[in-house]
Amino acid sequence: MSIAILTSGGDCAGMNPAIKHFVDYCFYKNIQPYLIYDGLEGLIDGDIKKAFHADVAGIMHEGGTKIRSSRSKRFFEYDYREQAYNNLKEHGIDKLVILGGDGSFRALDQFYKDFSVPFVGIPATIDNDIFGTDYCLGVDTALNMIRSASDAIRDTSASFKRGCVIETMGRDCGYLALVSAITCGAEVCIIPELPYNLKSLEKKLKNQMKNGRRYIVAIVAEGTKQTKNIVKWLEEDVGIETRATILGHTQRGGNPTVHDRLMAIEFVTYAVDQLLNNDFKEGVVVVYKASKFEFVSIDYVNSNRYQIKNHLTNLAKNMIA
Ligand code: F6P
């Protein structure tokens, strides 16, 4: 049996440890691993190579993905998927492991419906927005990148009398912003999932400033599109000079944390073990739920929107009003 791995969509820290473990574990299980470069685009173009230990040596600590990624539009078209299938046949590849988000899983699900190539999806996105799993690979590293940037921004804001607005990624999901606001000790947290009341926040912050507060940290999720408005509100209504920092793609890079390395290794072990089962003939996602790994269908992953747990949103109540 031969299994190939590919990474798709937004890259994240943890993908390289996953790729390394995939190759090592396949050799350990006496099967031939393959690497598909450039995600689904590389699958279409036949950028597929037999993997050797040397291909993955020394990548455990590196961010990003050594086999690169893409957001493929061509894969939506049947003819390109057929081309991709022929490439797999040519290399004798039977099964796939894909690291990515739900869009990538949907794409492979369609591929499975077309050509019956079994696969296991591993949730990998800094957004932590995949329904059915409590954790997506890359989130811990992204949170630590945000923590490091926020700590630094706080230092400079506190040296003046300033507000700082820090915009985090996450697409429509406020998870990164919420956890960062809680753990960085922000005063304001603006995420799509939580209604906020600027009037009452303004009153509270003005009071605190009267009593000696010298700086204000506001963390804003990109999905709210409120960064500029919050800067304006801090300057004009709260009355504090303010700077904004959009953390952008810094959140996607960086050396994977211990947590992401371990999660990568666990996810991949479960994925490969599942694919090695001769009776396994479908497409599933390996998820981490209530501290356990399990498999769920693509339909299940797509059946709902990810929701941040209430116990976390409750911790932000003092930052929204
Ligand atoms: O899905 C991961 C993510 O980093 C989002 O948080 C962000 O909105 C988007 O990808 C950015 O995409 P790109 O790298 O294509 O600009």
Short mmCIF file of C-alpha atoms and ligand atoms in Angstrom, two decimals:
data_model
loop_
_atom_site.label_atom_id
_atom_site.label_comp_id
_atom_site.label_asym_id
_atom_site.label_seq_id
_atom_site.Cartn_x
_atom_site.Cartn_y
_atom_site.Cartn_z
CA MET A 1 0.00 0.00 0.00
CA SER A 2 1.16 3.56 -0.67
CA ILE A 3 -0.13 6.64 1.11
CA ALA A 4 0.50 10.26 0.17
CA ILE A 5 0.25 13.39 2.29
CA LEU A 6 -0.61 16.92 1.19
CA THR A 7 -1.21 20.24 2.91
CA SER A 8 -3.98 22.50 1.65
CA GLY A 9 -5.33 26.00 2.33
CA GLY A 10 -3.72 28.34 4.86
CA ASP A 11 -0.47 26.86 6.16
CA CYS A 12 0.10 26.61 9.90
CA ALA A 13 2.76 25.63 12.37
CA GLY A 14 2.54 21.92 13.09
CA MET A 15 2.31 20.92 9.43
CA ASN A 16 6.04 20.14 9.25
CA PRO A 17 6.06 17.91 12.35
CA ALA A 18 3.03 16.16 10.82
CA ILE A 19 4.81 15.62 7.50
CA LYS A 20 7.94 14.35 9.23
CA HIS A 21 6.03 11.94 11.42
CA PHE A 22 3.97 10.75 8.45
CA VAL A 23 7.12 9.71 6.59
CA ASP A 24 8.81 8.17 9.64
CA TYR A 25 5.67 6.32 10.68
CA CYS A 26 4.96 4.95 7.21
CA PHE A 27 8.50 3.53 7.03
CA TYR A 28 8.04 2.07 10.49
CA LYS A 29 4.86 0.37 9.22
CA ASN A 30 6.64 -0.82 6.07
CA ILE A 31 4.64 1.21 3.62
CA GLN A 32 5.84 3.65 1.01
CA PRO A 33 5.04 7.30 1.82
CA TYR A 34 4.60 9.89 -0.93
CA LEU A 35 4.68 13.68 -0.70
CA ILE A 36 2.35 15.80 -2.82
CA TYR A 37 3.78 19.30 -3.24
CA ASP A 38 1.70 22.51 -3.58
CA GLY A 39 -1.51 21.02 -2.16
CA LEU A 40 -4.39 20.23 -4.51
CA GLU A 41 -2.68 22.20 -7.28
CA GLY A 42 0.26 19.79 -7.11
CA LEU A 43 -2.10 16.84 -7.11
CA ILE A 44 -3.53 18.13 -10.39
CA ASP A 45 -0.10 18.86 -11.87
CA GLY A 46 1.46 15.59 -10.73
CA ASP A 47 3.97 17.20 -8.40
CA ILE A 48 4.23 13.97 -6.43
CA LYS A 49 7.40 12.35 -5.10
CA LYS A 50 8.35 9.19 -3.26
CA ALA A 51 9.43 10.29 0.21
CA PHE A 52 12.78 9.50 1.79
CA HIS A 53 13.96 10.20 5.32
CA ALA A 54 16.20 12.96 3.94
CA ASP A 55 13.14 14.86 2.65
CA VAL A 56 11.89 15.42 6.16
CA ALA A 57 15.10 15.50 8.20
CA GLY A 58 15.41 18.56 10.43
CA ILE A 59 11.95 20.01 9.84
CA MET A 60 10.32 19.20 13.21
CA HIS A 61 11.01 22.71 14.52
CA GLU A 62 10.12 24.66 11.36
CA GLY A 63 6.92 26.63 10.79
CA GLY A 64 4.94 26.53 7.55
CA THR A 65 4.87 23.46 5.33
CA LYS A 66 7.88 22.05 3.51
CA ILE A 67 5.61 20.51 0.88
CA ARG A 68 3.91 23.88 0.41
CA SER A 69 0.22 24.62 0.06
CA SER A 70 -2.33 26.22 -2.25
CA ARG A 71 -5.95 27.26 -2.43
CA SER A 72 -7.00 25.45 -5.60
CA LYS A 73 -9.85 26.71 -7.74
CA ARG A 74 -9.14 24.19 -10.49
CA PHE A 75 -9.97 21.29 -8.17
CA PHE A 76 -13.64 22.35 -8.34
CA GLU A 77 -13.67 21.14 -11.95
CA TYR A 78 -14.18 17.46 -12.70
CA ASP A 79 -11.60 17.33 -15.50
CA TYR A 80 -8.83 18.53 -13.20
CA ARG A 81 -9.90 16.06 -10.52
CA GLU A 82 -9.71 13.29 -13.11
CA GLN A 83 -6.21 14.47 -14.01
CA ALA A 84 -5.35 14.34 -10.30
CA TYR A 85 -6.72 10.80 -10.03
CA ASN A 86 -4.65 9.67 -13.01
CA ASN A 87 -1.54 11.09 -11.31
CA LEU A 88 -2.27 9.05 -8.20
CA LYS A 89 -2.82 5.90 -10.28
CA GLU A 90 0.44 6.46 -12.12
CA HIS A 91 2.33 6.52 -8.80
CA GLY A 92 0.33 3.61 -7.37
CA ILE A 93 -0.99 5.74 -4.49
CA ASP A 94 -4.07 4.23 -2.85
CA LYS A 95 -4.90 6.55 0.01
CA LEU A 96 -4.39 10.13 1.15
CA VAL A 97 -3.80 12.18 4.27
CA ILE A 98 -4.75 15.83 3.91
CA LEU A 99 -4.02 18.62 6.36
CA GLY A 100 -6.26 21.65 5.98
CA GLY A 101 -9.60 23.20 6.77
CA ASP A 102 -13.16 22.16 5.99
CA GLY A 103 -12.95 23.56 2.43
CA SER A 104 -10.08 21.17 1.71
CA PHE A 105 -12.00 18.27 3.24
CA ARG A 106 -15.02 19.08 1.08
CA ALA A 107 -12.81 19.07 -2.01
CA LEU A 108 -11.40 15.64 -1.15
CA ASP A 109 -14.86 14.36 -0.32
CA GLN A 110 -15.94 15.23 -3.86
CA PHE A 111 -12.78 13.48 -5.11
CA TYR A 112 -13.75 10.43 -3.07
CA LYS A 113 -17.26 10.50 -4.56
CA ASP A 114 -15.74 10.68 -8.06
CA PHE A 115 -12.95 8.10 -7.75
CA SER A 116 -13.30 6.30 -4.38
CA VAL A 117 -9.88 7.30 -3.06
CA PRO A 118 -10.07 6.89 0.75
CA PHE A 119 -8.60 9.69 2.82
CA VAL A 120 -8.27 10.99 6.35
CA GLY A 121 -8.44 14.75 6.94
CA ILE A 122 -6.49 16.36 9.76
CA PRO A 123 -7.89 19.71 10.97
CA ALA A 124 -5.12 22.22 10.48
CA THR A 125 -5.88 25.93 10.58
CA ILE A 126 -4.99 28.72 12.96
CA ASP A 127 -8.65 29.81 12.85
CA ASN A 128 -9.82 26.88 15.04
CA ASP A 129 -13.13 27.06 13.20
CA ILE A 130 -13.80 23.45 12.19
CA PHE A 131 -17.00 21.95 13.53
CA GLY A 132 -16.58 18.64 15.38
CA THR A 133 -13.08 19.19 16.79
CA ASP A 134 -12.02 21.11 19.87
CA TYR A 135 -8.56 21.68 18.41
CA CYS A 136 -7.04 22.40 15.02
CA LEU A 137 -3.33 22.07 14.42
CA GLY A 138 -1.48 25.40 14.49
CA VAL A 139 -3.73 27.19 16.97
CA ASP A 140 -1.40 27.00 19.95
CA THR A 141 1.55 28.37 17.97
CA ALA A 142 -0.58 31.18 16.54
CA LEU A 143 -1.79 32.07 20.04
CA ASN A 144 1.79 32.20 21.25
CA MET A 145 2.79 34.44 18.34
CA ILE A 146 -0.07 36.78 19.27
CA ARG A 147 0.90 36.63 22.95
CA SER A 148 4.46 37.60 22.16
CA ALA A 149 3.37 40.50 19.91
CA SER A 150 0.74 41.72 22.38
CA ASP A 151 3.21 41.66 25.28
CA ALA A 152 5.60 43.78 23.22
CA ILE A 153 2.89 46.21 22.11
CA ARG A 154 1.73 46.59 25.70
CA ASP A 155 5.30 47.55 26.74
CA THR A 156 5.36 50.46 24.31
CA SER A 157 1.76 51.55 25.01
CA ALA A 158 2.48 51.60 28.74
CA SER A 159 5.55 53.74 28.11
CA PHE A 160 3.27 56.43 26.72
CA LYS A 161 -0.33 57.06 27.61
CA ARG A 162 -1.79 55.17 24.72
CA GLY A 163 -4.38 52.76 23.52
CA CYS A 164 -3.42 49.93 21.23
CA VAL A 165 -5.69 48.00 18.96
CA ILE A 166 -4.38 44.60 17.95
CA GLU A 167 -6.11 42.86 15.07
CA THR A 168 -5.90 39.08 14.93
CA MET A 169 -6.69 36.69 12.09
CA GLY A 170 -9.33 33.96 12.29
CA ARG A 171 -11.58 34.70 9.33
CA ASP A 172 -15.16 34.73 10.73
CA CYS A 173 -14.16 33.02 13.95
CA GLY A 174 -13.18 35.00 17.04
CA TYR A 175 -11.33 32.18 18.83
CA LEU A 176 -7.81 33.59 18.41
CA ALA A 177 -8.89 37.06 19.49
CA LEU A 178 -10.90 35.81 22.43
CA VAL A 179 -8.24 33.53 23.91
CA SER A 180 -5.60 36.18 23.29
CA ALA A 181 -7.66 38.90 24.96
CA ILE A 182 -8.21 36.68 28.00
CA THR A 183 -4.60 35.56 28.32
CA CYS A 184 -2.98 38.89 27.47
CA GLY A 185 -5.10 40.81 29.96
CA ALA A 186 -6.82 43.05 27.39
CA GLU A 187 -9.39 45.64 28.40
CA VAL A 188 -11.48 45.30 25.23
CA CYS A 189 -12.29 42.22 23.13
CA ILE A 190 -14.25 42.52 19.90
CA ILE A 191 -15.20 39.26 18.20
CA PRO A 192 -18.02 38.31 15.80
CA GLU A 193 -19.58 35.93 18.34
CA LEU A 194 -20.14 38.48 21.12
CA PRO A 195 -22.27 41.63 21.17
CA TYR A 196 -20.46 44.54 22.81
CA ASN A 197 -21.50 47.86 24.29
CA LEU A 198 -19.09 50.70 23.51
CA LYS A 199 -21.01 53.20 25.61
CA SER A 200 -20.63 51.23 28.82
CA LEU A 201 -17.03 50.28 27.98
CA GLU A 202 -16.29 53.98 27.43
CA LYS A 203 -17.71 54.91 30.81
CA LYS A 204 -15.74 52.18 32.56
CA LEU A 205 -12.44 53.00 30.82
CA LYS A 206 -12.80 56.75 31.44
CA ASN A 207 -13.32 56.03 35.11
CA GLN A 208 -10.27 53.79 35.21
CA MET A 209 -8.21 56.47 33.45
CA LYS A 210 -9.31 59.00 36.05
CA ASN A 211 -7.98 56.57 38.63
CA GLY A 212 -4.60 56.16 36.97
CA ARG A 213 -4.99 53.79 34.03
CA ARG A 214 -2.29 54.74 31.49
CA TYR A 215 -2.92 52.40 28.60
CA ILE A 216 -5.65 50.31 27.04
CA VAL A 217 -5.26 47.09 25.08
CA ALA A 218 -8.06 46.20 22.67
CA ILE A 219 -7.97 42.93 20.74
CA VAL A 220 -10.15 42.84 17.65
CA ALA A 221 -10.90 39.82 15.44
CA GLU A 222 -10.48 40.49 11.71
CA GLY A 223 -13.93 39.00 11.08
CA THR A 224 -15.64 41.95 12.81
CA LYS A 225 -14.04 44.47 10.42
CA GLN A 226 -14.08 46.90 13.35
CA THR A 227 -10.38 47.70 13.75
CA LYS A 228 -10.59 51.23 12.34
CA ASN A 229 -13.80 51.98 14.25
CA ILE A 230 -12.29 50.87 17.54
CA VAL A 231 -9.25 53.08 16.97
CA LYS A 232 -11.57 56.02 16.25
CA TRP A 233 -13.71 55.23 19.30
CA LEU A 234 -10.68 55.06 21.61
CA GLU A 235 -9.30 58.33 20.31
CA GLU A 236 -12.51 60.33 20.01
CA ASP A 237 -14.84 58.91 22.65
CA VAL A 238 -12.59 57.38 25.29
CA GLY A 239 -10.00 60.10 24.73
CA ILE A 240 -6.69 58.28 24.44
CA GLU A 241 -4.13 58.49 21.65
CA THR A 242 -4.19 55.10 19.90
CA ARG A 243 -2.12 53.00 17.51
CA ALA A 244 -3.28 49.94 15.61
CA THR A 245 -1.28 46.83 14.76
CA ILE A 246 -2.58 44.29 12.32
CA LEU A 247 -0.69 41.12 13.16
CA GLY A 248 -1.55 39.53 9.82
CA HIS A 249 0.57 36.65 8.59
CA THR A 250 3.02 36.78 11.51
CA GLN A 251 0.38 34.63 13.23
CA ARG A 252 0.74 31.87 10.66
CA GLY A 253 4.50 31.40 10.99
CA GLY A 254 6.91 30.60 13.77
CA ASN A 255 8.36 27.42 15.24
CA PRO A 256 5.63 25.00 16.26
CA THR A 257 5.09 24.84 20.01
CA VAL A 258 5.49 21.56 21.89
CA HIS A 259 1.70 21.24 21.94
CA ASP A 260 1.44 21.55 18.16
CA ARG A 261 4.29 19.08 17.60
CA LEU A 262 2.65 16.52 19.85
CA MET A 263 -0.80 17.08 18.35
CA ALA A 264 0.67 16.72 14.85
CA ILE A 265 2.22 13.39 15.77
CA GLU A 266 -0.96 12.12 17.40
CA PHE A 267 -3.22 13.23 14.54
CA VAL A 268 -0.96 11.59 11.94
CA THR A 269 -0.62 8.34 13.89
CA TYR A 270 -4.41 8.03 14.09
CA ALA A 271 -4.80 8.94 10.42
CA VAL A 272 -2.24 6.42 9.14
CA ASP A 273 -3.50 3.63 11.40
CA GLN A 274 -6.99 4.19 10.03
CA LEU A 275 -5.79 4.12 6.43
CA LEU A 276 -3.83 0.91 7.05
CA ASN A 277 -7.03 -0.86 7.93
CA ASN A 278 -7.89 -2.76 4.73
CA ASP A 279 -11.62 -2.40 5.39
CA PHE A 280 -11.36 1.37 5.49
CA LYS A 281 -12.87 2.69 2.28
CA GLU A 282 -14.14 6.19 2.93
CA GLY A 283 -13.25 9.79 3.68
CA VAL A 284 -13.21 10.90 7.31
CA VAL A 285 -11.71 13.54 9.56
CA VAL A 286 -9.75 12.71 12.69
CA VAL A 287 -10.91 15.10 15.42
CA TYR A 288 -9.88 15.86 18.97
CA LYS A 289 -12.97 16.05 21.13
CA ALA A 290 -13.25 16.09 24.93
CA SER A 291 -9.58 15.03 25.19
CA LYS A 292 -9.99 12.02 22.87
CA PHE A 293 -9.20 11.37 19.21
CA GLU A 294 -12.03 10.02 17.08
CA PHE A 295 -13.19 9.87 13.47
CA VAL A 296 -16.17 11.77 12.10
CA SER A 297 -17.67 11.95 8.62
CA ILE A 298 -17.17 14.91 6.29
CA ASP A 299 -20.94 15.40 6.36
CA TYR A 300 -20.77 15.76 10.12
CA VAL A 301 -17.97 18.35 9.90
CA ASN A 302 -20.01 20.26 7.35
CA SER A 303 -23.30 19.92 9.19
CA ASN A 304 -22.75 22.88 11.49
CA ARG A 305 -20.71 25.98 12.24
CA TYR A 306 -18.00 25.79 14.87
CA GLN A 307 -19.04 27.57 18.05
CA ILE A 308 -16.72 28.83 20.75
CA LYS A 309 -17.53 27.21 24.09
CA ASN A 310 -19.57 29.33 26.52
CA HIS A 311 -17.11 28.86 29.35
CA LEU A 312 -14.58 30.82 27.23
CA THR A 313 -16.90 33.57 26.01
CA ASN A 314 -18.04 34.03 29.63
CA LEU A 315 -14.48 34.94 30.56
CA ALA A 316 -14.62 37.95 28.24
CA LYS A 317 -17.72 39.56 29.77
CA ASN A 318 -15.71 42.35 31.39
CA MET A 319 -14.13 43.17 28.00
CA ILE A 320 -17.33 43.73 26.04
CA ALA A 321 -19.33 46.07 28.29
O1 F6P B 1 -7.55 30.48 7.29
C1 F6P B 1 -6.33 30.94 7.76
C2 F6P B 1 -6.16 32.40 7.48
O2 F6P B 1 -4.90 32.80 7.97
C3 F6P B 1 -7.26 33.32 8.01
O3 F6P B 1 -7.13 33.58 9.39
C4 F6P B 1 -7.08 34.53 7.15
O4 F6P B 1 -8.28 35.27 7.07
C5 F6P B 1 -6.71 33.93 5.81
O5 F6P B 1 -6.19 32.63 6.09
C6 F6P B 1 -5.69 34.71 5.03
O6 F6P B 1 -5.54 34.05 3.82
P1 F6P B 1 -4.33 34.34 2.81
O7 F6P B 1 -3.08 33.78 3.42
O8 F6P B 1 -4.73 33.63 1.58
O9 F6P B 1 -4.25 35.82 2.68
#
